[in-house]
PDB file of C-alpha atoms in Angstrom:
ATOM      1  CA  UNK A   5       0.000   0.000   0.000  1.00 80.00           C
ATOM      2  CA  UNK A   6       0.890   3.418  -0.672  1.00 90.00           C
ATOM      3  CA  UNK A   7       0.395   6.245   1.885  1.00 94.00           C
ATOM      4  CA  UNK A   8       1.215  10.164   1.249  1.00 97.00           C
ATOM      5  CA  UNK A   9       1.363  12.487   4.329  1.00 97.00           C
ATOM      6  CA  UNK A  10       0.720  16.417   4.019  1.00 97.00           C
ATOM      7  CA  UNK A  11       0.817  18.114   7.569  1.00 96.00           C
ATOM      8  CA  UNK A  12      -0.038  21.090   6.561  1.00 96.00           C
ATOM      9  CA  UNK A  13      -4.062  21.711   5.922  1.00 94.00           C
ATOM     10  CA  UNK A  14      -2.993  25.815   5.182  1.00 95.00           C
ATOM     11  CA  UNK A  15       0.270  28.039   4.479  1.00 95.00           C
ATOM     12  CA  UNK A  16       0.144  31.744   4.215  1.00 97.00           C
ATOM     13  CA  UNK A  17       3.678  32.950   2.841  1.00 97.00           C
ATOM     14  CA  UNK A  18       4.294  36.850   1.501  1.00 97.00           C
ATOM     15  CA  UNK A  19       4.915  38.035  -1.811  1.00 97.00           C
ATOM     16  CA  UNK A  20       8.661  37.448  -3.426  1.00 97.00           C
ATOM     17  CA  UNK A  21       9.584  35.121  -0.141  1.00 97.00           C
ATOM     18  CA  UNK A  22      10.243  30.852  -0.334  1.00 98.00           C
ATOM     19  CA  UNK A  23       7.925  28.617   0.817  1.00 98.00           C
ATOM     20  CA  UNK A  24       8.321  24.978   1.583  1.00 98.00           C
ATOM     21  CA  UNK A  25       5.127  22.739   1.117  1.00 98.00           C
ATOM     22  CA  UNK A  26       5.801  19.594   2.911  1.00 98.00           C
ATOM     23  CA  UNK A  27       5.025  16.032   1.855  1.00 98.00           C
ATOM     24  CA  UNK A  28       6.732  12.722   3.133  1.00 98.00           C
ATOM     25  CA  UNK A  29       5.105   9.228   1.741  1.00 97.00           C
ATOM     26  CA  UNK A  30       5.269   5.431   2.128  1.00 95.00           C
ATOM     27  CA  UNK A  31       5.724   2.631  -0.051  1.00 92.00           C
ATOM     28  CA  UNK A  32       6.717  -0.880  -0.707  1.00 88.00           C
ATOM     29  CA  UNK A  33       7.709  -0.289  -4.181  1.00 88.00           C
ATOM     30  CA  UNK A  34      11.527   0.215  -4.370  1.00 89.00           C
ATOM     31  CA  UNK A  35      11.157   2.190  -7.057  1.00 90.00           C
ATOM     32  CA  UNK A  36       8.325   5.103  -7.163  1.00 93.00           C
ATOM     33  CA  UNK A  37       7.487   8.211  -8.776  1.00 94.00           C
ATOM     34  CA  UNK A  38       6.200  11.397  -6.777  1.00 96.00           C
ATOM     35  CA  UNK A  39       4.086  14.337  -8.281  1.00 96.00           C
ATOM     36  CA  UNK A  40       3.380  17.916  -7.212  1.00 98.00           C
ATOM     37  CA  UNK A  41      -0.009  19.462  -8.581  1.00 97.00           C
ATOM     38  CA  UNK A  42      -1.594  22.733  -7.664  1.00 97.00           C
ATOM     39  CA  UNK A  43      -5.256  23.325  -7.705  1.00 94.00           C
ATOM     40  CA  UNK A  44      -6.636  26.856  -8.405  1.00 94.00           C
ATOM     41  CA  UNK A  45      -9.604  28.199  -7.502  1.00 91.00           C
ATOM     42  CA  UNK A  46     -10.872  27.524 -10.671  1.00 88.00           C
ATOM     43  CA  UNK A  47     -10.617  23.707 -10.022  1.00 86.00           C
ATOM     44  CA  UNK A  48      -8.313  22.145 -12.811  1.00 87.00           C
ATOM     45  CA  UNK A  49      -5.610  20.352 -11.665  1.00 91.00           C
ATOM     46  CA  UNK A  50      -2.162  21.414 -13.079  1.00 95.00           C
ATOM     47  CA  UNK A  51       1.025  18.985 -12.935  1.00 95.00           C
ATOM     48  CA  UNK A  52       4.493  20.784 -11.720  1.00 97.00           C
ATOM     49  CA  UNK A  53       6.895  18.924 -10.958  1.00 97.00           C
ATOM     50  CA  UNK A  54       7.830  14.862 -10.888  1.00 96.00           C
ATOM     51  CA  UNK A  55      10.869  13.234  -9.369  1.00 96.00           C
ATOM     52  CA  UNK A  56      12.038   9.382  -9.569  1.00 94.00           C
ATOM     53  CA  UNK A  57      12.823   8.066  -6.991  1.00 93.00           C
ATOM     54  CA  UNK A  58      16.131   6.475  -8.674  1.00 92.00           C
ATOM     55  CA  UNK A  59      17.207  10.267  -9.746  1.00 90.00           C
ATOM     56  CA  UNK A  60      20.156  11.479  -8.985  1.00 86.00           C
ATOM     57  CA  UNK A  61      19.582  15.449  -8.346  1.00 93.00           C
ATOM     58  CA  UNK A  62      16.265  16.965  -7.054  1.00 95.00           C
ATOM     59  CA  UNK A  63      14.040  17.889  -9.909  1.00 96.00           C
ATOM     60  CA  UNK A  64      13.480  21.706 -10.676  1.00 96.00           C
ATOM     61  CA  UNK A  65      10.744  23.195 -13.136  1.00 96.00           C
ATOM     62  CA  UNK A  66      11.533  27.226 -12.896  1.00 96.00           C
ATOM     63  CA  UNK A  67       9.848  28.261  -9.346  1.00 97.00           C
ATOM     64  CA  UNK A  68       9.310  24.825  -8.412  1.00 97.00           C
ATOM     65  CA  UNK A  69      11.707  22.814  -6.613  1.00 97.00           C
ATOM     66  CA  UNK A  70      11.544  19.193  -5.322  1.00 97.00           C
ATOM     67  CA  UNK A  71      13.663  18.376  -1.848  1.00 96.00           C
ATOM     68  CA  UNK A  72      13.536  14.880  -2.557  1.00 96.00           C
ATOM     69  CA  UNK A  73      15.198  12.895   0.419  1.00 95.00           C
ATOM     70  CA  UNK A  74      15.328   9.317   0.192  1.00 94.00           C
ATOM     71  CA  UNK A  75      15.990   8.191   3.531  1.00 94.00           C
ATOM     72  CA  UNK A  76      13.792  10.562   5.119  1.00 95.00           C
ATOM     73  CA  UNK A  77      10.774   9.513   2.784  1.00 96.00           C
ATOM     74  CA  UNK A  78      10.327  13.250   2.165  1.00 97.00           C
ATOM     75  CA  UNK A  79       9.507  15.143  -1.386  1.00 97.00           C
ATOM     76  CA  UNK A  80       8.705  18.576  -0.378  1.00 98.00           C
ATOM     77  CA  UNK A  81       7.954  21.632  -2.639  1.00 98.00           C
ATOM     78  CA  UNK A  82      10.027  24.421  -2.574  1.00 98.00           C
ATOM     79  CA  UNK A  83       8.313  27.460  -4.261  1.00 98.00           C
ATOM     80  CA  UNK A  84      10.513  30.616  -4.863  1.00 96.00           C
ATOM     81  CA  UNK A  85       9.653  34.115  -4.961  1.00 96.00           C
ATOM     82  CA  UNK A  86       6.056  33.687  -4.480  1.00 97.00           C
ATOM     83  CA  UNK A  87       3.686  35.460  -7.039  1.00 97.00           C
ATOM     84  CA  UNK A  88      -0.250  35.908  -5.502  1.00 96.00           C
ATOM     85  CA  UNK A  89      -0.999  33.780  -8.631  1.00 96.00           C
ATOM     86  CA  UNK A  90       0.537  30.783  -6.588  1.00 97.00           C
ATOM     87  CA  UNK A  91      -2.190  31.030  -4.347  1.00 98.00           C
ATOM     88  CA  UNK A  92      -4.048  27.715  -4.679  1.00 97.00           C
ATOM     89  CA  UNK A  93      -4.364  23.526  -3.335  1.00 96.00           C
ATOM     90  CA  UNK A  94      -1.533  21.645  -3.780  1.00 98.00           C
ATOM     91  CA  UNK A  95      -0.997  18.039  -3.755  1.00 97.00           C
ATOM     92  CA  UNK A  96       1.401  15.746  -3.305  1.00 98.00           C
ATOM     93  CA  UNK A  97       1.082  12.177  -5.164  1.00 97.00           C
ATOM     94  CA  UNK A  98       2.880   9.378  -5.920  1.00 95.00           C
ATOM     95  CA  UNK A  99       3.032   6.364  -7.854  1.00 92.00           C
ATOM     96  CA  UNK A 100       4.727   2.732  -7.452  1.00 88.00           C
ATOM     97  CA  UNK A 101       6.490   1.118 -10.426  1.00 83.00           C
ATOM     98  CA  UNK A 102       5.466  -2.578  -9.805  1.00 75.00           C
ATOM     99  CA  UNK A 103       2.182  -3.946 -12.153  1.00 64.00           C
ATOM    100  CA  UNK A 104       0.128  -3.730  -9.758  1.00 65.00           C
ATOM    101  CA  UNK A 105       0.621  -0.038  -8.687  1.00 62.00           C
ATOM    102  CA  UNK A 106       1.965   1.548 -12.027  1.00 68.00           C
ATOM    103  CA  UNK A 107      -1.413   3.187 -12.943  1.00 79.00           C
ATOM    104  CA  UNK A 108      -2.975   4.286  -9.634  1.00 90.00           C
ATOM    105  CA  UNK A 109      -1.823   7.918  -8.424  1.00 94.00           C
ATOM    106  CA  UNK A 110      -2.002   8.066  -4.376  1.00 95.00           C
ATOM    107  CA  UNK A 111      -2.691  11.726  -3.132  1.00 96.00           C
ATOM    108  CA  UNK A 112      -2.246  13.644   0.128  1.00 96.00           C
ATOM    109  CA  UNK A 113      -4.600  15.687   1.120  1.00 94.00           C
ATOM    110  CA  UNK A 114      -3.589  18.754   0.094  1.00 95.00           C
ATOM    111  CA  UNK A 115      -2.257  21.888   1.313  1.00 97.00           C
ATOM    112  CA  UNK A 116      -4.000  25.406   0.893  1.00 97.00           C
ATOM    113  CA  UNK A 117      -1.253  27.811   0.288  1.00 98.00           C
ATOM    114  CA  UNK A 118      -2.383  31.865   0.513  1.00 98.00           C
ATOM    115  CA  UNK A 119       0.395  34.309  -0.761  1.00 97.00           C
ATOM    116  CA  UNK A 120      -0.107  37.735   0.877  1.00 96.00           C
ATOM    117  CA  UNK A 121       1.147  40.928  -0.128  1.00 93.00           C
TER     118      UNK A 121
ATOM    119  CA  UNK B   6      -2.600  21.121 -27.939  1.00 67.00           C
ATOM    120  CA  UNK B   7      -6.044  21.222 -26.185  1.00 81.00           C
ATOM    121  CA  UNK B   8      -6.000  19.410 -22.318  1.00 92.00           C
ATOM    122  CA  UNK B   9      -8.569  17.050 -20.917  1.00 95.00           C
ATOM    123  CA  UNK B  10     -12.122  17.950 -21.381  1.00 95.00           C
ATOM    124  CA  UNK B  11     -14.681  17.131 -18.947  1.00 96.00           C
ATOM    125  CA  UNK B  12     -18.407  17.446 -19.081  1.00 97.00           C
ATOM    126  CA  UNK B  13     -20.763  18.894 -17.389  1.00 97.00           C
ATOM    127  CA  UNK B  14     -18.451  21.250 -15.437  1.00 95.00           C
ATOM    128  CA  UNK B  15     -21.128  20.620 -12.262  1.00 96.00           C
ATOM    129  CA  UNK B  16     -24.191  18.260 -11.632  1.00 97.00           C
ATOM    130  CA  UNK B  17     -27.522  18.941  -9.435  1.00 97.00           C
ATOM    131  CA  UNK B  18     -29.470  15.764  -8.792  1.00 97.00           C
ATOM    132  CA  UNK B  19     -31.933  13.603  -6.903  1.00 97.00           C
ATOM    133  CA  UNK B  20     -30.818  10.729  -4.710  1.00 96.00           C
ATOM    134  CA  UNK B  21     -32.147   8.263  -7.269  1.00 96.00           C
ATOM    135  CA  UNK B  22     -31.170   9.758 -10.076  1.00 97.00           C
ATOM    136  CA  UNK B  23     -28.813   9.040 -13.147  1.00 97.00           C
ATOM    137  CA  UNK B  24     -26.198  11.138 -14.356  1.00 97.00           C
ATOM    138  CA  UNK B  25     -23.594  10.390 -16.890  1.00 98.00           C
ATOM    139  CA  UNK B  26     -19.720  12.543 -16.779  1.00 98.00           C
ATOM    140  CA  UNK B  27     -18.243  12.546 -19.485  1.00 98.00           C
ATOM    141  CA  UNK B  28     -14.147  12.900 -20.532  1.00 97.00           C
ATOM    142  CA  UNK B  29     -12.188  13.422 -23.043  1.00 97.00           C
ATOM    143  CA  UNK B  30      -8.397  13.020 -23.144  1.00 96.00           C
ATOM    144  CA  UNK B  31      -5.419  14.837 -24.745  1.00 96.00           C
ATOM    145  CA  UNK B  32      -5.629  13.445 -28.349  1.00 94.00           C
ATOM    146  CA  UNK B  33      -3.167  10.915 -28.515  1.00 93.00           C
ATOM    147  CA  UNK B  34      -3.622   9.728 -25.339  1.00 95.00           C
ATOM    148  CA  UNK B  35      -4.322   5.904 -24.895  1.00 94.00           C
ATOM    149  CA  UNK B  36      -4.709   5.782 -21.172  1.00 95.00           C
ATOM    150  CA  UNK B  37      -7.444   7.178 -19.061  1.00 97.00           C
ATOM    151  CA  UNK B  38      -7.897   7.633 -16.014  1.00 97.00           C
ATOM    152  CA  UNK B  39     -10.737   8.550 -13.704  1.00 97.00           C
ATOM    153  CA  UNK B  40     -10.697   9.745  -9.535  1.00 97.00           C
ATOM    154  CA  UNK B  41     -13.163  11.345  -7.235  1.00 96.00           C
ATOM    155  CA  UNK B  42     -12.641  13.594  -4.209  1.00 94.00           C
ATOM    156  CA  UNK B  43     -15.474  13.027  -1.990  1.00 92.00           C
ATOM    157  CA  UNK B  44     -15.831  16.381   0.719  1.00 82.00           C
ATOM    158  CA  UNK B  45     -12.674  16.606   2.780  1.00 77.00           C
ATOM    159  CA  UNK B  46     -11.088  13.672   1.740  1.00 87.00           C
ATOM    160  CA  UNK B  47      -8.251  12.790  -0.501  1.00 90.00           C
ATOM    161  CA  UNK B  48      -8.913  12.117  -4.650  1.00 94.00           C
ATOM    162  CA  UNK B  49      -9.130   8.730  -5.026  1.00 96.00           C
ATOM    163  CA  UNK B  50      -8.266   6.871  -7.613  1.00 95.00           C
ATOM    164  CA  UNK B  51     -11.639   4.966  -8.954  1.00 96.00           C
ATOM    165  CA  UNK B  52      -9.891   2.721 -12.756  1.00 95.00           C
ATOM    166  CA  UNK B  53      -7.983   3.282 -15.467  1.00 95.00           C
ATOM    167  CA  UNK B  54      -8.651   2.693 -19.311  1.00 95.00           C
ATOM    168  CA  UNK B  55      -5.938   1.595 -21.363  1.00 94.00           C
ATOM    169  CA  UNK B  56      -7.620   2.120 -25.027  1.00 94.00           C
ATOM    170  CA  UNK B  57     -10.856   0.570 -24.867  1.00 94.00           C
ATOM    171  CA  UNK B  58      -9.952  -1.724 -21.943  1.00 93.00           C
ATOM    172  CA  UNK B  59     -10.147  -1.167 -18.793  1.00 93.00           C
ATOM    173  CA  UNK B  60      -6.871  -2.066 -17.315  1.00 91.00           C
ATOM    174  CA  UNK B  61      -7.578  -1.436 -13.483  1.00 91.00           C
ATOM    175  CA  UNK B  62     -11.193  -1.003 -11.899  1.00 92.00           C
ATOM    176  CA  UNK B  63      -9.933  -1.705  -8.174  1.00 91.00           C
ATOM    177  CA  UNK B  64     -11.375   1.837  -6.970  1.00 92.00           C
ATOM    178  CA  UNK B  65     -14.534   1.730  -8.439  1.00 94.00           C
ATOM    179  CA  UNK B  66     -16.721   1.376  -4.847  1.00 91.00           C
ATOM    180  CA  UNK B  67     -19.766  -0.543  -6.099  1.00 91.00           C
ATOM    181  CA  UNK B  68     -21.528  -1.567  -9.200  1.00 93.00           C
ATOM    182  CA  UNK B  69     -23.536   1.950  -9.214  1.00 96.00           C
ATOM    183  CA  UNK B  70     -20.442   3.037 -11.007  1.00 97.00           C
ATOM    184  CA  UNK B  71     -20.005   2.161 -14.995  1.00 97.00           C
ATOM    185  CA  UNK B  72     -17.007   3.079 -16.947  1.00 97.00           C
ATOM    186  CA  UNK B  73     -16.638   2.654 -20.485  1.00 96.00           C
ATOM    187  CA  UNK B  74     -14.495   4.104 -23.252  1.00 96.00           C
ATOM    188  CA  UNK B  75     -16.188   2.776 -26.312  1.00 85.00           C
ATOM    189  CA  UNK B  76     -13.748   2.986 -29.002  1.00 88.00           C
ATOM    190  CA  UNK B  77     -10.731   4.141 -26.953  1.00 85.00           C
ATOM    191  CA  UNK B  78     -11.117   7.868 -27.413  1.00 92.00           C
ATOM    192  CA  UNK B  79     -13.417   9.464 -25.134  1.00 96.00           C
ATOM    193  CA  UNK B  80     -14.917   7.738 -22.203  1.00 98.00           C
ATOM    194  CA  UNK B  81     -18.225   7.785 -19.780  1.00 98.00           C
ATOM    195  CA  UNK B  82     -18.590   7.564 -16.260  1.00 98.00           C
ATOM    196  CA  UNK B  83     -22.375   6.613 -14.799  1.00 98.00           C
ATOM    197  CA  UNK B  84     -23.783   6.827 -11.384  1.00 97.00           C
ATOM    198  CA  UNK B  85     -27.143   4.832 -11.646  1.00 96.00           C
ATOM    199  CA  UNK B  86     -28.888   5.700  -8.856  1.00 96.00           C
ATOM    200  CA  UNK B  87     -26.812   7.987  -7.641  1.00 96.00           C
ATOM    201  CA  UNK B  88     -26.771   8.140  -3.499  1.00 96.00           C
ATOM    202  CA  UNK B  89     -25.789  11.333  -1.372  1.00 95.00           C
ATOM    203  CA  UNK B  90     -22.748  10.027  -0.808  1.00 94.00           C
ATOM    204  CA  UNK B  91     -21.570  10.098  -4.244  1.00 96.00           C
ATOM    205  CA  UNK B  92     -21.511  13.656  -4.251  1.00 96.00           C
ATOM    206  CA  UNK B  93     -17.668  15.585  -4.481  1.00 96.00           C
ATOM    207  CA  UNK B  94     -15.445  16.360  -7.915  1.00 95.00           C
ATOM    208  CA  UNK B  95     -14.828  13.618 -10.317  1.00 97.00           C
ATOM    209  CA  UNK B  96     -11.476  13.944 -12.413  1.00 97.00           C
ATOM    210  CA  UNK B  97     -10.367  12.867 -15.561  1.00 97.00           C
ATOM    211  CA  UNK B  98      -6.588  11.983 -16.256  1.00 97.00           C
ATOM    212  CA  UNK B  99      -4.910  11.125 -19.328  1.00 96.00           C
ATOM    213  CA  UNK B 100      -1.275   9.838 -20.093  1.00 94.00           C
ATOM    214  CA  UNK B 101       0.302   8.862 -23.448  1.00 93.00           C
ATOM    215  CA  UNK B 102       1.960   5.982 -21.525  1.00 88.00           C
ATOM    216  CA  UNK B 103       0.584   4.235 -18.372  1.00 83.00           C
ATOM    217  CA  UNK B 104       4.433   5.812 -16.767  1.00 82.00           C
ATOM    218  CA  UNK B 105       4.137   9.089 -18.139  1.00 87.00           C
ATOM    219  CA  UNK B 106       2.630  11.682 -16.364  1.00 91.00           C
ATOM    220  CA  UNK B 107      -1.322  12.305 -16.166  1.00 94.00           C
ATOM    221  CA  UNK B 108      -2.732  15.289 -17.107  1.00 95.00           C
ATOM    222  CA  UNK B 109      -5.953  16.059 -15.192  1.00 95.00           C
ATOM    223  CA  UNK B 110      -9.237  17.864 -16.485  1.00 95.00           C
ATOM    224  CA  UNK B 111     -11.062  20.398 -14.615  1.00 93.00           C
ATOM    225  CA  UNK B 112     -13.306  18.128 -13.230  1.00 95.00           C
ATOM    226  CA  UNK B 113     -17.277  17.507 -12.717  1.00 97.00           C
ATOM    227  CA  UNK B 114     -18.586  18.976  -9.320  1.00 96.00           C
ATOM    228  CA  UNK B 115     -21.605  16.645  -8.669  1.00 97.00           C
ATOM    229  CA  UNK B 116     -24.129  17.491  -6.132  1.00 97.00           C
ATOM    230  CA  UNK B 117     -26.855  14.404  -4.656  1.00 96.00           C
ATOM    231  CA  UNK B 118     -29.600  16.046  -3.183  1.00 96.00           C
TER     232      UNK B 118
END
């Protein structure tokens, strides 16, 4: 069984500052795929970022980065300079590699992340 | 390159009721998948399509629920009779291949009164 773990229900962070969405997960698969996607208000569901678990460096997709650590069962979200339009859901998912898990995504339950001026 | 499609965008009906979602994927795309957030919980995945068949149906929670994807394009998800229970956002995925990444659809906000 899969199991993904977001602490954090809400997030405010201000304008042009970091913020670090946090996610850690749990598998059986030894090797596994994890997923950020960010819900707007408007309700679609837009993919950002996706690490391996066999990569070598930390994925990075312009303001997105993925602290991807292993041992700690961690893949958090690292958003840079924080633009209001960031303001949204965001979920962390992941996704085995064996047969029987390749299709399935498993999600957190999200983290509401307000970006103040 | 146009995303995944879902329709209706939301859904008012009767405990009792039918109502049919329906999805379609980023041209190209031979798998399909389908999840649900029920209110305050985590989306769950409910199957996944690959082409016409359906290559995983292990989340579907009771036989209320029909999938199909007649002709492996677009596909059709049914609630007959729906129950209040049934009521939170059903998404749409799609992935060229069943590793690749899956690109969700706006979803269809359904509502059992």
């Amino acid at each position: 069984a899969q199991k993904i773990t977001q602490t954090q229900p809400g997030m405010f962070v201000q304008e042009k500052e970091a913020v670090t969405l946090d996610c850690t997960y749990d598998t059986s698969d030894p090797s596994y795929g994890l997923f950020w996607y960010k819900q707007p208000s408007s309700g679609e569901m837009i993919f950002l970022i996706y690490q391996g678990s066999y990569d070598q460096q930390n994925a990075t997709e312009g303001r997105y980065s993925l602290n991807f650590q292993k041992a700690r069962k961690s893949a958090n979200l690292v958003i840079s300079a924080s633009q209001l339009g960031d303001s949204a859901m965001y979920f962390c998912a992941m996704r085995g590699f064996n047969t029987g898990t390749a299709s399935k995504l498993t999600f957190g339950t999200g983290t509401r992340l307000q970006v103040t001026l | 390159e146009a995303g995944v499609t879902q329709f209706p965008s939301h859904s008012v009906i009767e405990k009792g009721q039918t109502v049919t979602l329906r999805c379609d994927p980023i041209s190209g795309h031979d798998n399909l998948y389908w999840y649900r957030r029920v209110m305050g919980k985590e989306i769950k995945f409910l199957l996944h399509f690959v082409k016409e068949s359906k290559q995983d149906e292990s989340g579907m929670p009771n036989n209320r629920f029909l999938a199909e994807r007649t002709g492996g394009t677009y596909s059709t998800l049914k609630v007959q009779p729906a129950e209040l229970e049934d009521s939170g956002v059903y998404f749409c995925a799609s992935s060229r291949g069943r590793q690749e990444t899956q690109y969700f659809g706006p979803g269809t906000r359904l509502l059992v009164l």
